[in-house]
mmCIF file of C-alpha atoms in Angstrom:
data_model
loop_
_atom_site.group_PDB
_atom_site.id
_atom_site.type_symbol
_atom_site.label_atom_id
_atom_site.label_comp_id
_atom_site.label_asym_id
_atom_site.label_seq_id
_atom_site.Cartn_x
_atom_site.Cartn_y
_atom_site.Cartn_z
ATOM 1 C CA MET A 1 41.293 207.412 131.318
ATOM 2 C CA THR A 2 40.772 204.070 130.042
ATOM 3 C CA ALA A 3 40.474 202.608 126.446
ATOM 4 C CA ARG A 4 37.505 202.170 123.735
ATOM 5 C CA PHE A 5 37.183 199.666 121.196
ATOM 6 C CA ALA A 6 34.399 199.605 118.561
ATOM 7 C CA ARG A 7 32.476 197.053 119.467
ATOM 8 C CA PRO A 8 31.997 194.148 116.034
ATOM 9 C CA ALA A 9 28.946 194.348 114.903
ATOM 10 C CA PRO A 10 26.714 191.299 115.925
ATOM 11 C CA PRO A 11 25.668 189.000 112.998
ATOM 12 C CA LEU A 12 22.590 190.287 111.978
ATOM 13 C CA LEU A 13 23.031 193.071 110.723
ATOM 14 C CA TRP A 14 26.554 191.896 108.907
ATOM 15 C CA SER A 15 23.932 189.283 107.054
ATOM 16 C CA LEU A 16 21.375 192.358 106.021
ATOM 17 C CA PHE A 17 24.419 195.352 105.469
ATOM 18 C CA LEU A 18 26.888 192.688 102.863
ATOM 19 C CA PRO A 19 25.132 192.524 100.121
ATOM 20 C CA ALA A 20 23.936 195.627 100.121
ATOM 21 C CA ILE A 21 27.576 196.650 99.757
ATOM 22 C CA VAL A 22 28.673 194.094 97.609
ATOM 23 C CA PHE A 23 24.799 195.450 94.997
ATOM 24 C CA LEU A 24 26.944 199.040 95.874
ATOM 25 C CA LEU A 25 30.195 197.575 94.389
ATOM 26 C CA SER A 26 29.348 196.008 91.497
ATOM 27 C CA ALA A 27 27.038 199.158 90.473
ATOM 28 C CA CYS A 28 30.335 200.795 90.210
ATOM 29 C CA SER A 29 32.189 198.593 88.339
ATOM 30 C CA THR A 30 33.115 200.014 84.864
ATOM 31 C CA THR A 31 33.662 196.218 83.787
ATOM 32 C CA ALA A 32 31.505 195.271 81.031
ATOM 33 C CA PRO A 33 29.231 192.332 81.197
ATOM 34 C CA VAL A 34 30.739 188.748 79.998
ATOM 35 C CA THR A 35 28.592 187.172 77.629
ATOM 36 C CA LEU A 36 28.902 183.279 79.044
ATOM 37 C CA ARG A 37 28.925 180.642 76.021
ATOM 38 C CA GLY A 38 30.393 177.068 75.043
ATOM 39 C CA SER A 39 32.927 176.612 71.692
ATOM 40 C CA GLY A 40 31.052 172.722 71.568
ATOM 41 C CA ASP A 41 28.659 174.376 68.332
ATOM 42 C CA LEU A 42 31.376 177.211 67.249
ATOM 43 C CA GLY A 43 33.011 176.140 63.277
ATOM 44 C CA VAL A 44 34.286 178.814 60.760
ATOM 45 C CA VAL A 45 33.349 180.016 57.224
ATOM 46 C CA ILE A 46 36.861 180.188 55.083
ATOM 47 C CA GLU A 47 36.256 183.612 52.675
ATOM 48 C CA ARG A 48 38.783 182.517 50.512
ATOM 49 C CA ALA A 49 38.824 185.774 48.304
ATOM 50 C CA ASP A 50 39.297 188.658 51.360
ATOM 51 C CA GLY A 51 41.149 186.423 53.684
ATOM 52 C CA ARG A 52 38.899 186.183 56.316
ATOM 53 C CA VAL A 53 36.878 183.610 58.421
ATOM 54 C CA LYS A 54 33.199 183.617 59.769
ATOM 55 C CA ILE A 55 33.386 182.677 63.069
ATOM 56 C CA ILE A 56 28.917 180.656 63.220
ATOM 57 C CA GLU A 57 27.109 178.908 65.917
ATOM 58 C CA THR A 58 25.227 176.288 64.598
ATOM 59 C CA THR A 59 22.467 175.582 67.654
ATOM 60 C CA GLY A 60 20.636 178.847 65.998
ATOM 61 C CA ARG A 61 22.811 178.949 62.629
ATOM 62 C CA SER A 62 24.025 182.522 62.789
ATOM 63 C CA VAL A 63 27.237 184.402 61.844
ATOM 64 C CA LEU A 64 29.191 185.559 65.505
ATOM 65 C CA ALA A 65 31.583 187.588 64.041
ATOM 66 C CA THR A 66 34.356 188.358 61.039
ATOM 67 C CA VAL A 67 37.968 188.257 61.699
ATOM 68 C CA ASP A 68 39.540 189.452 58.348
ATOM 69 C CA GLY A 69 44.229 189.343 59.071
ATOM 70 C CA LEU A 70 44.534 186.007 57.319
ATOM 71 C CA GLY A 71 46.265 186.602 54.976
ATOM 72 C CA ASP A 72 46.175 183.924 51.674
ATOM 73 C CA LEU A 73 42.994 181.433 52.155
ATOM 74 C CA SER A 74 42.432 180.097 48.418
ATOM 75 C CA HIS A 75 43.189 176.461 49.609
ATOM 76 C CA ALA A 76 43.220 176.628 53.951
ATOM 77 C CA SER A 77 42.639 174.441 55.650
ATOM 78 C CA VAL A 78 42.082 174.769 59.869
ATOM 79 C CA VAL A 79 42.781 172.308 62.414
ATOM 80 C CA PHE A 80 41.091 173.198 66.532
ATOM 81 C CA SER A 81 41.852 172.815 69.671
ATOM 82 C CA ARG A 82 41.119 170.601 72.108
ATOM 83 C CA ASP A 83 38.949 172.527 74.349
ATOM 84 C CA GLY A 84 36.900 174.639 70.079
ATOM 85 C CA ARG A 85 38.381 177.657 71.953
ATOM 86 C CA HIS A 86 40.447 177.799 69.467
ATOM 87 C CA ALA A 87 40.847 177.495 65.700
ATOM 88 C CA PHE A 88 44.490 177.374 63.719
ATOM 89 C CA VAL A 89 44.853 178.399 59.922
ATOM 90 C CA PHE A 90 46.873 177.026 57.348
ATOM 91 C CA GLY A 91 47.086 179.211 54.422
ATOM 92 C CA ARG A 92 48.007 178.756 51.434
ATOM 93 C CA ASP A 93 51.117 181.821 51.677
ATOM 94 C CA GLY A 94 51.992 179.117 54.879
ATOM 95 C CA GLY A 95 50.781 181.074 57.003
ATOM 96 C CA LEU A 96 49.930 179.673 60.318
ATOM 97 C CA THR A 97 46.719 181.853 62.237
ATOM 98 C CA LYS A 98 45.883 180.935 65.410
ATOM 99 C CA VAL A 99 41.547 182.176 66.240
ATOM 100 C CA ASP A 100 40.383 182.672 69.051
ATOM 101 C CA LEU A 101 36.618 181.432 68.901
ATOM 102 C CA LEU A 102 35.141 183.223 71.942
ATOM 103 C CA GLU A 103 37.181 185.966 71.544
ATOM 104 C CA ALA A 104 37.127 186.725 67.688
ATOM 105 C CA LYS A 105 40.721 187.867 67.512
ATOM 106 C CA ILE A 106 43.852 186.278 66.262
ATOM 107 C CA VAL A 107 46.614 185.913 68.881
ATOM 108 C CA GLY A 108 49.090 184.176 67.051
ATOM 109 C CA ARG A 109 50.429 184.261 63.910
ATOM 110 C CA VAL A 110 53.335 183.339 61.431
ATOM 111 C CA VAL A 111 54.046 182.923 58.096
ATOM 112 C CA GLN A 112 55.829 179.906 58.204
ATOM 113 C CA ALA A 113 56.652 179.257 54.115
ATOM 114 C CA GLY A 114 56.747 180.253 51.101
ATOM 115 C CA ASN A 115 53.391 177.533 50.064
ATOM 116 C CA ALA A 116 51.779 175.585 52.766
ATOM 117 C CA ILE A 117 48.366 173.146 51.702
ATOM 118 C CA GLY A 118 47.780 172.190 55.691
ATOM 119 C CA GLY A 119 48.103 171.211 58.798
ATOM 120 C CA SER A 120 47.112 168.989 61.765
ATOM 121 C CA ILE A 121 47.014 168.658 65.569
ATOM 122 C CA SER A 122 48.518 166.460 67.842
ATOM 123 C CA HIS A 123 46.315 164.617 69.769
ATOM 124 C CA ASP A 124 47.469 165.885 72.872
ATOM 125 C CA GLY A 125 46.429 169.112 71.481
ATOM 126 C CA ARG A 126 50.165 170.795 72.270
ATOM 127 C CA LEU A 127 52.220 170.279 68.489
ATOM 128 C CA VAL A 128 50.672 171.768 65.279
ATOM 129 C CA VAL A 129 52.998 170.664 62.555
ATOM 130 C CA VAL A 130 52.146 172.520 59.295
ATOM 131 C CA GLN A 131 53.058 170.526 55.967
ATOM 132 C CA ASN A 132 54.582 172.800 52.895
ATOM 133 C CA TYR A 133 54.927 172.422 49.568
ATOM 134 C CA GLU A 134 56.854 175.437 49.325
ATOM 135 C CA PRO A 135 60.659 174.396 49.927
ATOM 136 C CA GLY A 136 59.098 171.295 51.307
ATOM 137 C CA GLY A 137 58.058 169.272 54.481
ATOM 138 C CA ILE A 138 56.896 169.616 57.815
ATOM 139 C CA LYS A 139 56.704 172.142 60.840
ATOM 140 C CA ALA A 140 55.638 171.675 64.386
ATOM 141 C CA PHE A 141 54.978 174.128 66.402
ATOM 142 C CA ASP A 142 53.877 174.991 70.133
ATOM 143 C CA ALA A 143 50.492 175.120 69.948
ATOM 144 C CA ASP A 144 50.191 177.740 73.196
ATOM 145 C CA THR A 145 52.699 180.501 71.327
ATOM 146 C CA LEU A 146 52.743 178.631 67.969
ATOM 147 C CA GLU A 147 56.958 178.658 68.380
ATOM 148 C CA LEU A 148 58.969 176.777 66.013
ATOM 149 C CA LEU A 149 60.287 174.211 67.495
ATOM 150 C CA ALA A 150 60.833 170.867 64.467
ATOM 151 C CA ASP A 151 61.858 171.333 60.950
ATOM 152 C CA VAL A 152 62.255 168.122 59.406
ATOM 153 C CA PRO A 153 62.613 168.524 55.694
ATOM 154 C CA ALA A 154 61.443 166.239 53.485
ATOM 155 C CA ALA A 155 63.766 165.298 51.302
ATOM 156 C CA SER A 156 66.123 161.815 49.716
ATOM 157 C CA GLU A 157 69.690 161.182 49.906
ATOM 158 C CA ASP A 158 71.090 162.873 47.541
ATOM 159 C CA GLY A 159 69.403 166.134 48.059
ATOM 160 C CA ARG A 160 66.199 166.321 46.216
ATOM 161 C CA ARG A 161 62.927 167.791 47.297
ATOM 162 C CA SER A 162 59.681 167.582 47.649
ATOM 163 C CA LYS A 163 55.931 168.612 48.377
ATOM 164 C CA VAL A 164 54.363 167.426 51.338
ATOM 165 C CA VAL A 165 51.064 166.049 51.082
ATOM 166 C CA GLY A 166 48.768 163.912 53.336
ATOM 167 C CA LEU A 167 49.317 164.688 56.495
ATOM 168 C CA ALA A 168 47.608 162.925 59.888
ATOM 169 C CA ASP A 169 47.667 162.733 62.663
ATOM 170 C CA LEU A 170 48.113 159.498 64.768
ATOM 171 C CA SER A 171 49.359 158.804 68.311
ATOM 172 C CA GLY A 172 51.738 159.241 70.174
ATOM 173 C CA GLN A 173 53.092 162.352 69.427
ATOM 174 C CA ARG A 174 53.133 161.044 65.562
ATOM 175 C CA PHE A 175 52.429 162.135 62.022
ATOM 176 C CA ILE A 176 51.937 160.835 58.945
ATOM 177 C CA TYR A 177 52.420 162.186 55.816
ATOM 178 C CA SER A 178 53.311 161.027 51.809
ATOM 179 C CA LEU A 179 56.119 163.400 50.007
ATOM 180 C CA PHE A 180 54.265 164.149 45.599
ATOM 181 C CA GLU A 181 57.688 163.635 44.242
ATOM 182 C CA LEU A 182 59.619 160.686 46.090
ATOM 183 C CA GLY A 183 57.061 158.642 46.516
ATOM 184 C CA GLU A 184 56.722 157.573 50.010
ATOM 185 C CA ILE A 185 55.691 157.614 53.135
ATOM 186 C CA ARG A 186 56.414 159.258 56.304
ATOM 187 C CA ILE A 187 55.798 158.468 59.553
ATOM 188 C CA THR A 188 57.551 161.158 62.309
ATOM 189 C CA ASP A 189 57.226 160.410 66.277
ATOM 190 C CA PHE A 190 57.873 163.454 68.497
ATOM 191 C CA SER A 191 57.714 162.430 72.021
ATOM 192 C CA ASP A 192 60.611 164.924 72.290
ATOM 193 C CA PRO A 193 59.769 167.461 69.245
ATOM 194 C CA ARG A 194 63.145 168.521 69.384
ATOM 195 C CA LYS A 195 64.370 165.530 68.248
ATOM 196 C CA PRO A 196 61.888 163.729 66.626
ATOM 197 C CA LEU A 197 62.103 160.574 64.244
ATOM 198 C CA THR A 198 61.421 159.775 61.077
ATOM 199 C CA GLN A 199 60.041 156.106 59.940
ATOM 200 C CA ARG A 200 60.259 155.913 55.819
ATOM 201 C CA PHE A 201 58.150 153.937 53.215
ATOM 202 C CA ALA A 202 57.490 152.999 49.908
ATOM 203 C CA GLY A 203 54.387 155.171 48.635
ATOM 204 C CA GLY A 204 54.196 153.683 44.997
ATOM 205 C CA LYS A 205 54.871 157.187 42.152
ATOM 206 C CA GLN A 206 53.115 160.457 43.716
ATOM 207 C CA PRO A 207 50.891 160.003 46.006
ATOM 208 C CA TYR A 208 48.897 163.499 46.249
ATOM 209 C CA ASP A 209 46.218 163.137 49.081
ATOM 210 C CA ALA A 210 45.665 160.949 51.848
ATOM 211 C CA LEU A 211 43.851 160.040 54.602
ATOM 212 C CA VAL A 212 43.291 158.215 58.251
ATOM 213 C CA THR A 213 40.603 155.697 59.023
ATOM 214 C CA PRO A 214 37.790 157.069 61.248
ATOM 215 C CA ASP A 215 39.706 154.073 63.447
ATOM 216 C CA GLY A 216 42.632 154.610 63.101
ATOM 217 C CA ARG A 217 43.968 151.600 61.808
ATOM 218 C CA HIS A 218 44.521 152.428 58.028
ATOM 219 C CA TYR A 219 46.493 155.153 56.190
ATOM 220 C CA ILE A 220 45.892 155.629 52.815
ATOM 221 C CA ALA A 221 47.730 157.188 50.126
ATOM 222 C CA GLY A 222 45.931 158.309 45.875
ATOM 223 C CA LEU A 223 48.728 157.639 43.581
ATOM 224 C CA PHE A 224 47.728 159.824 40.761
ATOM 225 C CA GLY A 225 51.247 158.588 38.788
ATOM 226 C CA GLU A 226 49.581 155.405 38.796
ATOM 227 C CA ASP A 227 46.242 153.401 39.157
ATOM 228 C CA GLY A 228 45.584 151.790 42.650
ATOM 229 C CA LEU A 229 45.965 153.243 46.328
ATOM 230 C CA ALA A 230 48.835 152.965 49.195
ATOM 231 C CA LEU A 231 48.640 151.529 52.297
ATOM 232 C CA VAL A 232 49.183 151.397 55.719
ATOM 233 C CA ASP A 233 48.482 149.556 58.865
ATOM 234 C CA LEU A 234 49.317 151.956 61.394
ATOM 235 C CA TRP A 235 49.412 148.710 63.957
ATOM 236 C CA LYS A 236 51.891 146.798 61.618
ATOM 237 C CA PRO A 237 53.896 149.660 60.536
ATOM 238 C CA GLU A 238 56.316 146.622 59.441
ATOM 239 C CA LEU A 239 55.407 145.250 57.121
ATOM 240 C CA GLY A 240 55.466 149.074 55.320
ATOM 241 C CA SER A 241 52.867 149.676 52.290
ATOM 242 C CA ARG A 242 51.397 148.001 50.200
ATOM 243 C CA LYS A 243 49.593 148.451 47.508
ATOM 244 C CA ILE A 244 44.853 148.033 46.919
ATOM 245 C CA LEU A 245 43.260 148.319 44.037
ATOM 246 C CA ALA A 246 45.767 148.670 41.819
ATOM 247 C CA GLY A 247 43.776 147.918 38.315
ATOM 248 C CA TYR A 248 40.997 150.374 38.511
ATOM 249 C CA GLY A 249 41.020 152.611 35.178
ATOM 250 C CA ARG A 250 43.496 149.629 33.179
ATOM 251 C CA GLY A 251 42.542 149.944 30.020
ATOM 252 C CA GLU A 252 40.345 152.223 29.764
ATOM 253 C CA GLN A 253 40.283 156.116 28.206
ATOM 254 C CA PRO A 254 40.463 158.740 32.001
ATOM 255 C CA LEU A 255 38.543 161.399 31.394
ATOM 256 C CA PRO A 256 40.785 165.716 31.655
ATOM 257 C CA VAL A 257 40.462 165.812 35.238
ATOM 258 C CA TYR A 258 39.021 169.243 36.215
ATOM 259 C CA LYS A 259 39.775 168.695 39.618
ATOM 260 C CA MET A 260 41.308 166.631 42.090
ATOM 261 C CA PRO A 261 39.472 164.855 44.538
ATOM 262 C CA HIS A 262 39.706 165.357 48.257
ATOM 263 C CA LEU A 263 41.249 161.455 50.322
ATOM 264 C CA ARG A 264 39.557 163.541 53.163
ATOM 265 C CA GLY A 265 36.582 163.763 52.216
ATOM 266 C CA TRP A 266 36.259 160.016 51.637
ATOM 267 C CA SER A 267 33.127 157.755 53.972
ATOM 268 C CA VAL A 268 33.560 154.592 55.439
ATOM 269 C CA ALA A 269 29.915 153.078 56.025
ATOM 270 C CA GLY A 270 29.382 149.749 56.632
ATOM 271 C CA GLY A 271 32.081 147.823 56.707
ATOM 272 C CA ARG A 272 32.327 150.352 53.356
ATOM 273 C CA ALA A 273 35.239 152.576 52.056
ATOM 274 C CA TYR A 274 33.590 155.167 49.239
ATOM 275 C CA LEU A 275 35.685 156.844 47.164
ATOM 276 C CA PRO A 276 36.182 158.974 44.089
ATOM 277 C CA ALA A 277 37.749 157.602 40.850
ATOM 278 C CA ILE A 278 39.917 160.536 39.462
ATOM 279 C CA GLY A 279 38.936 161.780 35.894
ATOM 280 C CA ARG A 280 36.002 159.589 36.364
ATOM 281 C CA HIS A 281 32.449 159.952 36.633
ATOM 282 C CA GLU A 282 32.067 157.240 39.381
ATOM 283 C CA VAL A 283 32.465 156.182 43.376
ATOM 284 C CA LEU A 284 34.655 152.896 44.305
ATOM 285 C CA VAL A 285 33.341 150.954 46.811
ATOM 286 C CA VAL A 286 35.875 149.473 48.926
ATOM 287 C CA ASP A 287 35.352 146.320 51.122
ATOM 288 C CA THR A 288 37.374 148.085 54.270
ATOM 289 C CA GLY A 289 37.851 144.320 55.479
ATOM 290 C CA THR A 290 40.105 143.054 52.008
ATOM 291 C CA TRP A 291 40.645 146.410 50.780
ATOM 292 C CA GLN A 292 38.736 144.415 47.229
ATOM 293 C CA GLU A 293 37.126 146.819 44.861
ATOM 294 C CA VAL A 294 33.249 145.682 45.744
ATOM 295 C CA GLY A 295 31.424 147.426 42.950
ATOM 296 C CA ARG A 296 31.389 151.305 41.206
ATOM 297 C CA ILE A 297 28.788 153.840 41.684
ATOM 298 C CA ALA A 298 27.986 155.586 38.192
ATOM 299 C CA VAL A 299 27.129 158.979 38.910
ATOM 300 C CA LYS A 300 26.944 162.876 38.002
ATOM 301 C CA SER A 301 30.511 163.919 36.815
ATOM 302 C CA GLN A 302 33.663 164.126 37.873
ATOM 303 C CA PRO A 303 33.263 163.740 42.031
ATOM 304 C CA VAL A 304 34.882 165.765 44.455
ATOM 305 C CA PHE A 305 33.783 165.569 47.802
ATOM 306 C CA ALA A 306 32.432 161.904 48.528
ATOM 307 C CA MET A 307 31.335 162.694 52.696
ATOM 308 C CA ALA A 308 28.926 160.014 54.981
ATOM 309 C CA ARG A 309 25.877 161.447 56.695
ATOM 310 C CA PRO A 310 27.547 160.958 60.563
ATOM 311 C CA ASP A 311 25.372 157.514 60.378
ATOM 312 C CA GLY A 312 26.343 156.341 57.598
ATOM 313 C CA ARG A 313 23.088 155.774 55.997
ATOM 314 C CA GLU A 314 24.458 158.140 53.055
ATOM 315 C CA ILE A 315 26.903 159.258 50.802
ATOM 316 C CA TRP A 316 27.304 163.420 50.021
ATOM 317 C CA VAL A 317 29.105 163.726 46.531
ATOM 318 C CA ASN A 318 30.550 166.714 45.174
ATOM 319 C CA PHE A 319 32.287 167.911 42.215
ATOM 320 C CA ALA A 320 34.082 169.875 40.429
ATOM 321 C CA PHE A 321 33.549 172.250 36.945
ATOM 322 C CA PRO A 322 31.862 172.417 34.817
ATOM 323 C CA ASP A 323 28.856 170.573 37.107
ATOM 324 C CA ASN A 324 29.826 172.019 40.523
ATOM 325 C CA GLY A 325 26.287 173.622 40.726
ATOM 326 C CA TRP A 326 25.233 169.757 42.283
ATOM 327 C CA VAL A 327 24.802 167.542 45.262
ATOM 328 C CA GLN A 328 24.233 164.137 44.578
ATOM 329 C CA VAL A 329 22.910 161.891 47.554
ATOM 330 C CA ILE A 330 23.833 157.578 47.970
ATOM 331 C CA ASP A 331 21.193 155.360 49.879
ATOM 332 C CA THR A 332 25.017 152.540 51.445
ATOM 333 C CA LEU A 333 22.009 149.879 51.252
ATOM 334 C CA SER A 334 21.261 150.300 47.631
ATOM 335 C CA GLY A 335 24.003 151.526 46.268
ATOM 336 C CA GLN A 336 21.507 153.397 44.507
ATOM 337 C CA ILE A 337 20.975 157.480 44.365
ATOM 338 C CA THR A 338 18.510 158.622 45.528
ATOM 339 C CA HIS A 339 18.678 162.600 45.495
ATOM 340 C CA THR A 340 20.008 164.904 42.965
ATOM 341 C CA LEU A 341 19.871 168.810 44.240
ATOM 342 C CA GLN A 342 21.400 171.740 43.245
ATOM 343 C CA PRO A 343 21.426 173.943 45.727
ATOM 344 C CA GLY A 344 24.370 176.270 44.880
ATOM 345 C CA ARG A 345 26.531 177.601 42.104
ATOM 346 C CA GLY A 346 30.350 176.381 42.699
ATOM 347 C CA ILE A 347 29.766 173.928 45.698
ATOM 348 C CA LEU A 348 32.466 173.812 47.263
ATOM 349 C CA HIS A 349 32.746 171.913 50.515
ATOM 350 C CA MET A 350 29.571 170.039 52.790
ATOM 351 C CA GLU A 351 29.954 169.629 56.570
ATOM 352 C CA PHE A 352 28.135 167.354 58.627
ATOM 353 C CA LEU A 353 26.831 168.712 62.311
ATOM 354 C CA SER A 354 28.512 166.266 64.645
ATOM 355 C CA LYS A 355 24.618 163.504 64.408
ATOM 356 C CA GLY A 356 23.375 164.165 61.024
ATOM 357 C CA HIS A 357 20.928 165.836 61.060
ATOM 358 C CA GLU A 358 21.830 169.055 58.720
ATOM 359 C CA VAL A 359 24.703 169.456 56.212
ATOM 360 C CA TRP A 360 26.158 172.941 55.636
ATOM 361 C CA MET A 361 27.638 173.656 51.996
ATOM 362 C CA SER A 362 29.289 176.568 51.549
ATOM 363 C CA ALA A 363 28.423 177.891 47.128
ATOM 364 C CA ARG A 364 31.279 180.497 45.980
ATOM 365 C CA ASP A 365 29.977 182.085 42.985
ATOM 366 C CA ASP A 366 26.761 182.102 44.594
ATOM 367 C CA ASN A 367 28.058 183.768 48.199
ATOM 368 C CA ARG A 368 26.649 181.774 50.226
ATOM 369 C CA VAL A 369 26.321 179.440 52.905
ATOM 370 C CA LEU A 370 23.778 177.047 52.652
ATOM 371 C CA ILE A 371 22.080 174.866 55.461
ATOM 372 C CA TYR A 372 19.727 172.246 54.345
ATOM 373 C CA ASP A 373 17.656 169.402 56.690
ATOM 374 C CA THR A 374 18.998 166.080 55.505
ATOM 375 C CA ALA A 375 16.297 164.337 56.220
ATOM 376 C CA THR A 376 13.974 166.707 53.981
ATOM 377 C CA LYS A 377 16.513 167.665 51.737
ATOM 378 C CA LYS A 378 15.747 170.849 51.712
ATOM 379 C CA PRO A 379 16.945 174.547 52.025
ATOM 380 C CA ILE A 380 16.175 175.300 56.460
ATOM 381 C CA GLY A 381 18.812 178.425 56.429
ATOM 382 C CA GLY A 382 21.322 180.179 55.389
ATOM 383 C CA PHE A 383 23.904 183.314 55.127
ATOM 384 C CA ASP A 384 26.105 185.591 53.088
ATOM 385 C CA ALA A 385 29.855 185.305 53.073
ATOM 386 C CA SER A 386 32.323 186.688 50.312
ATOM 387 C CA SER A 387 33.456 183.665 48.719
ATOM 388 C CA PRO A 388 32.848 181.422 51.535
ATOM 389 C CA SER A 389 35.786 177.952 50.431
ATOM 390 C CA GLY A 390 35.742 175.801 53.613
ATOM 391 C CA ILE A 391 33.293 174.692 56.204
ATOM 392 C CA PHE A 392 35.544 173.452 60.018
ATOM 393 C CA PHE A 393 32.536 173.082 63.027
ATOM 394 C CA THR A 394 35.169 172.229 66.660
ATOM 395 C CA THR A 395 33.290 169.086 66.568
ATOM 396 C CA ARG A 396 35.931 168.103 64.606
ATOM 397 C CA ALA A 397 38.804 168.689 67.502
ATOM 398 C CA ALA A 398 37.794 164.869 68.516
ATOM 399 C CA ARG A 399 38.222 163.068 65.353
ATOM 400 C CA THR A 400 42.003 161.541 63.934
ATOM 401 C CA GLY A 401 42.991 162.302 61.570
ATOM 402 C CA PHE A 402 41.029 166.518 60.714
#
């Protein structure tokens, strides 16, 4: 008996039947369709009173989702993974929460201290570092798993502990920060995360906040306990820190300080730095070549943030209570105030889109986020949010010190 074998279908028949088979199989699938989107226009808004964040997109100026369960966000800050997909939220209760912005959910959370005040992420995106008030010091975590890799105390030789402020990322797995009680500036190198190495510099009396200049060259710490600022040239750290603007305010009676200004919200434009003055109704203007004061701009009240539009042409300033419903705009060519706005009650934070055509502002006491056109200075959108404070866009992922 002769065996018979099935003859394979000619290629022409496969070309006819294969698409139909694929269609039928896909029709039987129960998997929901996935909406693909990039992360470059995403961001988060902190809802400080409720321990939540709103995930937003800036192209359509809309809220995509709300994620809760983030703990005490009364003084929260955020950094982003290099691809902009994940937000690392630092809470006041010591919580470090990793939020997936595309899936709108928490994918990791640790409570790593009793009282924390922000954090930073390494240039390669592998390490997240938190700065702590209580018990002080900094801690380094694996950005993927949130595993604790290193605990670096902020203590003196005799065991006195200090709050840590002004943490910022540097190149080469390094982080720089200031110690409030001990008056020091330190750089810790996490090239070997399990064996960090720390350099120490004098930092002045009670450094309260600090920043790295946009070019990554200088670290500047504001001093609460004395006039002036402490500066470290990061290209020449062996020279240590030096005092700049040491005489500012001397012989003058400062006003009561209602809210400490945020140096992280200062600005560099046209070779000049614009810094909010402590306890004064002024913005300082400093030449970044000499780090000497070259002017002061009188403003409506005590400035909190003095933020440059990304092209450097304008500085937008908000204020401490009782004038925290006002915003003023400074023209950097003339050094004059060109606009005085009253967008809403309790303007806590401002964030520009990366090219500067819009600015988003949180109006805490109105429970609103407001969106303004920076050319016309007119509102063009907004949405409700519960006691909004910080606004953070994923474009920060590409910036040093943010």
